[in-house]
Amino acid sequence: MTIAAVRTHRLSAPLHTPFVTALRRTTTVDTLVVEVIDSDGRSGFGEAPQVWKVTGASVAGAEACVRDMLAPAVAGRDADDLVARCAEVRTAVTGNESAKAALDVALHDLAAQRLGVPLARLLGGTTLRVPTDVTLAAGDAVELAAAAKQRRAEGFDVLKLKVGTDAATDLDRVRAVRAAVGPGMRIRLDANQGWTPREAVRVIRGIVDAGLDVELVEQPVSRWDLDGLAWVSDRVEVPILADESVFGVRDLVEVIRRRAADMVNVKLAKCGGLHAARTLLDLARAHDMGTIVGSMMESAVGIGAAASLVAAYRTTAVSDLDAAWWLAWSPVRGGIRYDGATVVLPDAPGLGISSVTEAKVQRRS
């Protein structure tokens, strides 16, 4: 069977709570969904989220890349030759990893559907239930404590606390959250590049000295400052997780070479899709690095793909797959659902998605 058409859909949906980090504030998920249709009329879906401050990807840019470069590379080709089609996507254009990821995932979704198995099973997994953390958006100590209690009541047991907005008061935020939830919940921090190396060491040592029991600290310094990242990793006992510093294989090789981090956060929209993500996870594992799989602010399409990857390629720590939980309503019909702190994948072919609802007005985040 051949690839008959490649279509794009602009999606925009509101969040139930503003999502705030050291890099940005957003109240919507704005994203491009790519649909690959085979000659039997089946549709596979993938997603390219708009994240100006991290990947630099936009809906308009991803749409242009898919339309002008990626779709022509696969149109009319054999839909069953997944390895060859994904290779064509990878080499069709430089950069544009979010757009590549969308087409890569859509091709995998279509392949799983043609075989009649969930995407997780196509990738080699057996489970359809994947645990996730939940993010506490940046805010003051009182707001964060209240949000932490609410997330605990909703069944989450791993909290990802956004810090990095003010190094002078970040310790107070962590202390407030730990006091609110007690010793039973895991707390991890994400500074989103918000600290200098010296600030990072000072804050992390303060957290340790206060006995606040933090699981890990994600991307404490600028993504480009690998020397600073290594300097921090060498001076604190808490594991350091590289996120924005690692997009692709070359980035991870350099982090490993410099011993700049203890763990890596693999995201489809950063690396270019499931094929590249599996390579990163294997490379990290070969070098005894810890792993999680994360996401941008995405819909059930992207989260379904990421959760399917985790179902097959177990990570060393609970992954970060709560993005679609933040949606006030879903523009996607079918796909994943949340059961407390668990992403539940559908027992259906592929991602189990039947359709998407396009945005009438595209908003920037």
PDB file of N, CA and C in Angstrom, residues 100-181:
ATOM      1  N   LYS A 100       9.639  16.931  11.683  1.00  0.00           N
ATOM      2  CA  LYS A 100      10.078  15.561  11.402  1.00  0.00           C
ATOM      3  C   LYS A 100       9.429  14.576  12.373  1.00  0.00           C
ATOM      4  N   ALA A 101       9.366  14.963  13.649  1.00  0.00           N
ATOM      5  CA  ALA A 101       8.765  14.090  14.651  1.00  0.00           C
ATOM      6  C   ALA A 101       7.303  13.815  14.328  1.00  0.00           C
ATOM      7  N   ALA A 102       6.589  14.846  13.889  1.00  0.00           N
ATOM      8  CA  ALA A 102       5.173  14.671  13.569  1.00  0.00           C
ATOM      9  C   ALA A 102       4.982  13.643  12.463  1.00  0.00           C
ATOM     10  N   LEU A 103       5.780  13.737  11.401  1.00  0.00           N
ATOM     11  CA  LEU A 103       5.637  12.792  10.298  1.00  0.00           C
ATOM     12  C   LEU A 103       6.137  11.406  10.692  1.00  0.00           C
ATOM     13  N   ASP A 104       7.240  11.356  11.434  1.00  0.00           N
ATOM     14  CA  ASP A 104       7.776  10.080  11.922  1.00  0.00           C
ATOM     15  C   ASP A 104       6.729   9.334  12.753  1.00  0.00           C
ATOM     16  N   VAL A 105       6.088  10.035  13.688  1.00  0.00           N
ATOM     17  CA  VAL A 105       5.077   9.401  14.538  1.00  0.00           C
ATOM     18  C   VAL A 105       3.863   8.992  13.713  1.00  0.00           C
ATOM     19  N   ALA A 106       3.445   9.831  12.786  1.00  0.00           N
ATOM     20  CA  ALA A 106       2.302   9.484  11.939  1.00  0.00           C
ATOM     21  C   ALA A 106       2.574   8.213  11.138  1.00  0.00           C
ATOM     22  N   LEU A 107       3.793   8.064  10.638  1.00  0.00           N
ATOM     23  CA  LEU A 107       4.160   6.857   9.900  1.00  0.00           C
ATOM     24  C   LEU A 107       4.142   5.629  10.810  1.00  0.00           C
ATOM     25  N   HIS A 108       4.625   5.782  12.035  1.00  0.00           N
ATOM     26  CA  HIS A 108       4.581   4.674  12.997  1.00  0.00           C
ATOM     27  C   HIS A 108       3.142   4.323  13.363  1.00  0.00           C
ATOM     28  N   ASP A 109       2.322   5.343  13.577  1.00  0.00           N
ATOM     29  CA  ASP A 109       0.910   5.117  13.899  1.00  0.00           C
ATOM     30  C   ASP A 109       0.227   4.344  12.771  1.00  0.00           C
ATOM     31  N   LEU A 110       0.491   4.767  11.553  1.00  0.00           N
ATOM     32  CA  LEU A 110      -0.102   4.102  10.393  1.00  0.00           C
ATOM     33  C   LEU A 110       0.372   2.653  10.285  1.00  0.00           C
ATOM     34  N   ALA A 111       1.655   2.413  10.516  1.00  0.00           N
ATOM     35  CA  ALA A 111       2.193   1.053  10.463  1.00  0.00           C
ATOM     36  C   ALA A 111       1.543   0.158  11.506  1.00  0.00           C
ATOM     37  N   ALA A 112       1.374   0.683  12.727  1.00  0.00           N
ATOM     38  CA  ALA A 112       0.730  -0.100  13.784  1.00  0.00           C
ATOM     39  C   ALA A 112      -0.720  -0.413  13.427  1.00  0.00           C
ATOM     40  N   GLN A 113      -1.409   0.561  12.855  1.00  0.00           N
ATOM     41  CA  GLN A 113      -2.790   0.314  12.445  1.00  0.00           C
ATOM     42  C   GLN A 113      -2.866  -0.771  11.378  1.00  0.00           C
ATOM     43  N   ARG A 114      -1.971  -0.737  10.438  1.00  0.00           N
ATOM     44  CA  ARG A 114      -1.989  -1.722   9.354  1.00  0.00           C
ATOM     45  C   ARG A 114      -1.735  -3.130   9.889  1.00  0.00           C
ATOM     46  N   LEU A 115      -1.000  -3.226  11.005  1.00  0.00           N
ATOM     47  CA  LEU A 115      -0.768  -4.521  11.635  1.00  0.00           C
ATOM     48  C   LEU A 115      -1.828  -4.869  12.671  1.00  0.00           C
ATOM     49  N   GLY A 116      -2.697  -3.909  12.992  1.00  0.00           N
ATOM     50  CA  GLY A 116      -3.774  -4.154  13.945  1.00  0.00           C
ATOM     51  C   GLY A 116      -3.325  -4.213  15.384  1.00  0.00           C
ATOM     52  N   VAL A 117      -2.225  -3.499  15.726  1.00  0.00           N
ATOM     53  CA  VAL A 117      -1.717  -3.526  17.095  1.00  0.00           C
ATOM     54  C   VAL A 117      -1.543  -2.102  17.613  1.00  0.00           C
ATOM     55  N   PRO A 118      -1.614  -1.897  18.938  1.00  0.00           N
ATOM     56  CA  PRO A 118      -1.298  -0.574  19.496  1.00  0.00           C
ATOM     57  C   PRO A 118       0.134  -0.172  19.163  1.00  0.00           C
ATOM     58  N   LEU A 119       0.384   1.124  19.094  1.00  0.00           N
ATOM     59  CA  LEU A 119       1.726   1.602  18.804  1.00  0.00           C
ATOM     60  C   LEU A 119       2.732   1.071  19.814  1.00  0.00           C
ATOM     61  N   ALA A 120       2.350   0.983  21.084  1.00  0.00           N
ATOM     62  CA  ALA A 120       3.260   0.466  22.108  1.00  0.00           C
ATOM     63  C   ALA A 120       3.711  -0.949  21.764  1.00  0.00           C
ATOM     64  N   ARG A 121       2.818  -1.754  21.217  1.00  0.00           N
ATOM     65  CA  ARG A 121       3.183  -3.131  20.870  1.00  0.00           C
ATOM     66  C   ARG A 121       4.065  -3.167  19.627  1.00  0.00           C
ATOM     67  N   LEU A 122       3.817  -2.272  18.678  1.00  0.00           N
ATOM     68  CA  LEU A 122       4.692  -2.182  17.511  1.00  0.00           C
ATOM     69  C   LEU A 122       6.128  -1.891  17.943  1.00  0.00           C
ATOM     70  N   LEU A 123       6.289  -1.061  18.982  1.00  0.00           N
ATOM     71  CA  LEU A 123       7.611  -0.678  19.466  1.00  0.00           C
ATOM     72  C   LEU A 123       8.241  -1.741  20.364  1.00  0.00           C
ATOM     73  N   GLY A 124       7.463  -2.765  20.718  1.00  0.00           N
ATOM     74  CA  GLY A 124       8.011  -3.856  21.515  1.00  0.00           C
ATOM     75  C   GLY A 124       7.513  -3.911  22.940  1.00  0.00           C
ATOM     76  N   GLY A 125       6.547  -3.083  23.308  1.00  0.00           N
ATOM     77  CA  GLY A 125       6.031  -3.074  24.668  1.00  0.00           C
ATOM     78  C   GLY A 125       4.843  -3.990  24.845  1.00  0.00           C
ATOM     79  N   THR A 126       4.480  -4.240  26.088  1.00  0.00           N
ATOM     80  CA  THR A 126       3.311  -5.064  26.401  1.00  0.00           C
ATOM     81  C   THR A 126       2.292  -4.327  27.259  1.00  0.00           C
ATOM     82  N   THR A 127       2.744  -3.371  28.071  1.00  0.00           N
ATOM     83  CA  THR A 127       1.819  -2.658  28.944  1.00  0.00           C
ATOM     84  C   THR A 127       1.137  -1.515  28.198  1.00  0.00           C
ATOM     85  N   LEU A 128      -0.054  -1.180  28.651  1.00  0.00           N
ATOM     86  CA  LEU A 128      -0.779  -0.027  28.121  1.00  0.00           C
ATOM     87  C   LEU A 128      -1.010   1.015  29.210  1.00  0.00           C
ATOM     88  N   ARG A 129      -0.289   0.892  30.321  1.00  0.00           N
ATOM     89  CA  ARG A 129      -0.395   1.840  31.429  1.00  0.00           C
ATOM     90  C   ARG A 129       0.999   2.355  31.783  1.00  0.00           C
ATOM     91  N   VAL A 130       1.163   3.662  31.744  1.00  0.00           N
ATOM     92  CA  VAL A 130       2.473   4.284  31.938  1.00  0.00           C
ATOM     93  C   VAL A 130       2.351   5.369  33.007  1.00  0.00           C
ATOM     94  N   PRO A 131       3.140   5.299  34.082  1.00  0.00           N
ATOM     95  CA  PRO A 131       3.055   6.333  35.129  1.00  0.00           C
ATOM     96  C   PRO A 131       3.643   7.663  34.658  1.00  0.00           C
ATOM     97  N   THR A 132       3.132   8.749  35.205  1.00  0.00           N
ATOM     98  CA  THR A 132       3.642  10.081  34.889  1.00  0.00           C
ATOM     99  C   THR A 132       3.742  10.925  36.151  1.00  0.00           C
ATOM    100  N   ASP A 133       4.608  11.924  36.093  1.00  0.00           N
ATOM    101  CA  ASP A 133       4.603  12.957  37.116  1.00  0.00           C
ATOM    102  C   ASP A 133       3.545  13.990  36.764  1.00  0.00           C
ATOM    103  N   VAL A 134       3.441  15.041  37.559  1.00  0.00           N
ATOM    104  CA  VAL A 134       2.592  16.174  37.224  1.00  0.00           C
ATOM    105  C   VAL A 134       3.347  17.445  37.581  1.00  0.00           C
ATOM    106  N   THR A 135       3.227  18.443  36.732  1.00  0.00           N
ATOM    107  CA  THR A 135       3.981  19.682  36.910  1.00  0.00           C
ATOM    108  C   THR A 135       3.227  20.676  37.784  1.00  0.00           C
ATOM    109  N   LEU A 136       3.974  21.349  38.646  1.00  0.00           N
ATOM    110  CA  LEU A 136       3.464  22.512  39.366  1.00  0.00           C
ATOM    111  C   LEU A 136       4.050  23.742  38.690  1.00  0.00           C
ATOM    112  N   ALA A 137       3.198  24.521  38.035  1.00  0.00           N
ATOM    113  CA  ALA A 137       3.672  25.708  37.328  1.00  0.00           C
ATOM    114  C   ALA A 137       4.312  26.687  38.301  1.00  0.00           C
ATOM    115  N   ALA A 138       5.258  27.464  37.803  1.00  0.00           N
ATOM    116  CA  ALA A 138       5.955  28.439  38.648  1.00  0.00           C
ATOM    117  C   ALA A 138       4.963  29.401  39.294  1.00  0.00           C
ATOM    118  N   GLY A 139       5.223  29.725  40.550  1.00  0.00           N
ATOM    119  CA  GLY A 139       4.359  30.636  41.295  1.00  0.00           C
ATOM    120  C   GLY A 139       4.973  30.924  42.646  1.00  0.00           C
ATOM    121  N   ASP A 140       4.224  31.613  43.520  1.00  0.00           N
ATOM    122  CA  ASP A 140       4.778  31.877  44.840  1.00  0.00           C
ATOM    123  C   ASP A 140       4.566  30.662  45.741  1.00  0.00           C
ATOM    124  N   ALA A 141       5.168  30.713  46.925  1.00  0.00           N
ATOM    125  CA  ALA A 141       5.180  29.550  47.806  1.00  0.00           C
ATOM    126  C   ALA A 141       3.776  29.125  48.232  1.00  0.00           C
ATOM    127  N   VAL A 142       2.917  30.079  48.514  1.00  0.00           N
ATOM    128  CA  VAL A 142       1.554  29.764  48.949  1.00  0.00           C
ATOM    129  C   VAL A 142       0.775  29.083  47.828  1.00  0.00           C
ATOM    130  N   GLU A 143       0.871  29.624  46.620  1.00  0.00           N
ATOM    131  CA  GLU A 143       0.177  29.029  45.474  1.00  0.00           C
ATOM    132  C   GLU A 143       0.672  27.616  45.199  1.00  0.00           C
ATOM    133  N   LEU A 144       1.965  27.425  45.269  1.00  0.00           N
ATOM    134  CA  LEU A 144       2.541  26.119  44.985  1.00  0.00           C
ATOM    135  C   LEU A 144       2.136  25.088  46.032  1.00  0.00           C
ATOM    136  N   ALA A 145       2.112  25.479  47.277  1.00  0.00           N
ATOM    137  CA  ALA A 145       1.700  24.559  48.334  1.00  0.00           C
ATOM    138  C   ALA A 145       0.253  24.108  48.130  1.00  0.00           C
ATOM    139  N   ALA A 146      -0.617  25.047  47.787  1.00  0.00           N
ATOM    140  CA  ALA A 146      -2.020  24.702  47.549  1.00  0.00           C
ATOM    141  C   ALA A 146      -2.162  23.774  46.348  1.00  0.00           C
ATOM    142  N   ALA A 147      -1.423  24.075  45.276  1.00  0.00           N
ATOM    143  CA  ALA A 147      -1.483  23.239  44.081  1.00  0.00           C
ATOM    144  C   ALA A 147      -0.950  21.843  44.373  1.00  0.00           C
ATOM    145  N   ALA A 148       0.104  21.741  45.172  1.00  0.00           N
ATOM    146  CA  ALA A 148       0.677  20.445  45.510  1.00  0.00           C
ATOM    147  C   ALA A 148      -0.322  19.575  46.263  1.00  0.00           C
ATOM    148  N   LYS A 149      -1.044  20.164  47.201  1.00  0.00           N
ATOM    149  CA  LYS A 149      -2.062  19.418  47.939  1.00  0.00           C
ATOM    150  C   LYS A 149      -3.155  18.920  46.998  1.00  0.00           C
ATOM    151  N   GLN A 150      -3.543  19.763  46.062  1.00  0.00           N
ATOM    152  CA  GLN A 150      -4.592  19.388  45.116  1.00  0.00           C
ATOM    153  C   GLN A 150      -4.123  18.240  44.219  1.00  0.00           C
ATOM    154  N   ARG A 151      -2.888  18.305  43.737  1.00  0.00           N
ATOM    155  CA  ARG A 151      -2.377  17.235  42.882  1.00  0.00           C
ATOM    156  C   ARG A 151      -2.287  15.917  43.651  1.00  0.00           C
ATOM    157  N   ARG A 152      -1.908  15.994  44.914  1.00  0.00           N
ATOM    158  CA  ARG A 152      -1.872  14.780  45.735  1.00  0.00           C
ATOM    159  C   ARG A 152      -3.265  14.192  45.872  1.00  0.00           C
ATOM    160  N   ALA A 153      -4.256  15.044  46.096  1.00  0.00           N
ATOM    161  CA  ALA A 153      -5.639  14.575  46.223  1.00  0.00           C
ATOM    162  C   ALA A 153      -6.135  13.943  44.927  1.00  0.00           C
ATOM    163  N   GLU A 154      -5.588  14.368  43.808  1.00  0.00           N
ATOM    164  CA  GLU A 154      -5.996  13.830  42.512  1.00  0.00           C
ATOM    165  C   GLU A 154      -5.279  12.534  42.148  1.00  0.00           C
ATOM    166  N   GLY A 155      -4.389  12.088  43.025  1.00  0.00           N
ATOM    167  CA  GLY A 155      -3.768  10.786  42.832  1.00  0.00           C
ATOM    168  C   GLY A 155      -2.345  10.796  42.319  1.00  0.00           C
ATOM    169  N   PHE A 156      -1.759  11.971  42.129  1.00  0.00           N
ATOM    170  CA  PHE A 156      -0.372  12.029  41.664  1.00  0.00           C
ATOM    171  C   PHE A 156       0.583  11.803  42.830  1.00  0.00           C
ATOM    172  N   ASP A 157       1.718  11.154  42.546  1.00  0.00           N
ATOM    173  CA  ASP A 157       2.690  10.903  43.611  1.00  0.00           C
ATOM    174  C   ASP A 157       4.095  11.374  43.260  1.00  0.00           C
ATOM    175  N   VAL A 158       4.274  11.981  42.081  1.00  0.00           N
ATOM    176  CA  VAL A 158       5.553  12.593  41.704  1.00  0.00           C
ATOM    177  C   VAL A 158       5.258  14.009  41.217  1.00  0.00           C
ATOM    178  N   LEU A 159       5.807  15.011  41.904  1.00  0.00           N
ATOM    179  CA  LEU A 159       5.580  16.406  41.566  1.00  0.00           C
ATOM    180  C   LEU A 159       6.814  16.989  40.892  1.00  0.00           C
ATOM    181  N   LYS A 160       6.602  17.655  39.771  1.00  0.00           N
ATOM    182  CA  LYS A 160       7.681  18.368  39.092  1.00  0.00           C
ATOM    183  C   LYS A 160       7.459  19.853  39.317  1.00  0.00           C
ATOM    184  N   LEU A 161       8.298  20.433  40.157  1.00  0.00           N
ATOM    185  CA  LEU A 161       8.136  21.818  40.580  1.00  0.00           C
ATOM    186  C   LEU A 161       8.979  22.731  39.693  1.00  0.00           C
ATOM    187  N   LYS A 162       8.305  23.686  39.034  1.00  0.00           N
ATOM    188  CA  LYS A 162       9.003  24.647  38.193  1.00  0.00           C
ATOM    189  C   LYS A 162       9.634  25.730  39.067  1.00  0.00           C
ATOM    190  N   VAL A 163      10.957  25.853  38.942  1.00  0.00           N
ATOM    191  CA  VAL A 163      11.707  26.879  39.666  1.00  0.00           C
ATOM    192  C   VAL A 163      12.543  27.644  38.636  1.00  0.00           C
ATOM    193  N   GLY A 164      13.508  28.409  39.103  1.00  0.00           N
ATOM    194  CA  GLY A 164      14.383  29.134  38.191  1.00  0.00           C
ATOM    195  C   GLY A 164      13.937  30.545  37.875  1.00  0.00           C
ATOM    196  N   THR A 165      12.782  30.956  38.410  1.00  0.00           N
ATOM    197  CA  THR A 165      12.316  32.324  38.165  1.00  0.00           C
ATOM    198  C   THR A 165      12.991  33.322  39.104  1.00  0.00           C
ATOM    199  N   ASP A 166      13.437  32.854  40.277  1.00  0.00           N
ATOM    200  CA  ASP A 166      14.104  33.728  41.247  1.00  0.00           C
ATOM    201  C   ASP A 166      14.899  32.849  42.198  1.00  0.00           C
ATOM    202  N   ALA A 167      16.208  32.762  41.973  1.00  0.00           N
ATOM    203  CA  ALA A 167      17.052  31.881  42.772  1.00  0.00           C
ATOM    204  C   ALA A 167      17.004  32.234  44.258  1.00  0.00           C
ATOM    205  N   ALA A 168      16.763  33.499  44.574  1.00  0.00           N
ATOM    206  CA  ALA A 168      16.769  33.941  45.976  1.00  0.00           C
ATOM    207  C   ALA A 168      15.612  33.359  46.771  1.00  0.00           C
ATOM    208  N   THR A 169      14.509  33.024  46.092  1.00  0.00           N
ATOM    209  CA  THR A 169      13.326  32.526  46.801  1.00  0.00           C
ATOM    210  C   THR A 169      12.938  31.101  46.415  1.00  0.00           C
ATOM    211  N   ASP A 170      13.719  30.465  45.541  1.00  0.00           N
ATOM    212  CA  ASP A 170      13.370  29.103  45.116  1.00  0.00           C
ATOM    213  C   ASP A 170      13.412  28.108  46.271  1.00  0.00           C
ATOM    214  N   LEU A 171      14.339  28.257  47.187  1.00  0.00           N
ATOM    215  CA  LEU A 171      14.405  27.356  48.337  1.00  0.00           C
ATOM    216  C   LEU A 171      13.123  27.432  49.158  1.00  0.00           C
ATOM    217  N   ASP A 172      12.585  28.642  49.328  1.00  0.00           N
ATOM    218  CA  ASP A 172      11.338  28.796  50.070  1.00  0.00           C
ATOM    219  C   ASP A 172      10.189  28.083  49.365  1.00  0.00           C
ATOM    220  N   ARG A 173      10.180  28.097  48.025  1.00  0.00           N
ATOM    221  CA  ARG A 173       9.133  27.405  47.274  1.00  0.00           C
ATOM    222  C   ARG A 173       9.200  25.888  47.503  1.00  0.00           C
ATOM    223  N   VAL A 174      10.395  25.358  47.439  1.00  0.00           N
ATOM    224  CA  VAL A 174      10.554  23.917  47.644  1.00  0.00           C
ATOM    225  C   VAL A 174      10.171  23.541  49.069  1.00  0.00           C
ATOM    226  N   ARG A 175      10.575  24.347  50.030  1.00  0.00           N
ATOM    227  CA  ARG A 175      10.242  24.080  51.422  1.00  0.00           C
ATOM    228  C   ARG A 175       8.720  24.086  51.627  1.00  0.00           C
ATOM    229  N   ALA A 176       8.024  25.029  51.000  1.00  0.00           N
ATOM    230  CA  ALA A 176       6.570  25.119  51.146  1.00  0.00           C
ATOM    231  C   ALA A 176       5.871  23.899  50.556  1.00  0.00           C
ATOM    232  N   VAL A 177       6.346  23.446  49.398  1.00  0.00           N
ATOM    233  CA  VAL A 177       5.731  22.278  48.771  1.00  0.00           C
ATOM    234  C   VAL A 177       5.981  21.022  49.600  1.00  0.00           C
ATOM    235  N   ARG A 178       7.195  20.853  50.076  1.00  0.00           N
ATOM    236  CA  ARG A 178       7.478  19.674  50.899  1.00  0.00           C
ATOM    237  C   ARG A 178       6.644  19.682  52.174  1.00  0.00           C
ATOM    238  N   ALA A 179       6.483  20.838  52.802  1.00  0.00           N
ATOM    239  CA  ALA A 179       5.650  20.924  54.007  1.00  0.00           C
ATOM    240  C   ALA A 179       4.192  20.599  53.697  1.00  0.00           C
ATOM    241  N   ALA A 180       3.746  20.973  52.506  1.00  0.00           N
ATOM    242  CA  ALA A 180       2.343  20.760  52.135  1.00  0.00           C
ATOM    243  C   ALA A 180       2.023  19.293  51.890  1.00  0.00           C
ATOM    244  N   VAL A 181       2.966  18.550  51.324  1.00  0.00           N
ATOM    245  CA  VAL A 181       2.663  17.165  50.927  1.00  0.00           C
ATOM    246  C   VAL A 181       3.295  16.130  51.836  1.00  0.00           C
TER     247      VAL A 181
END
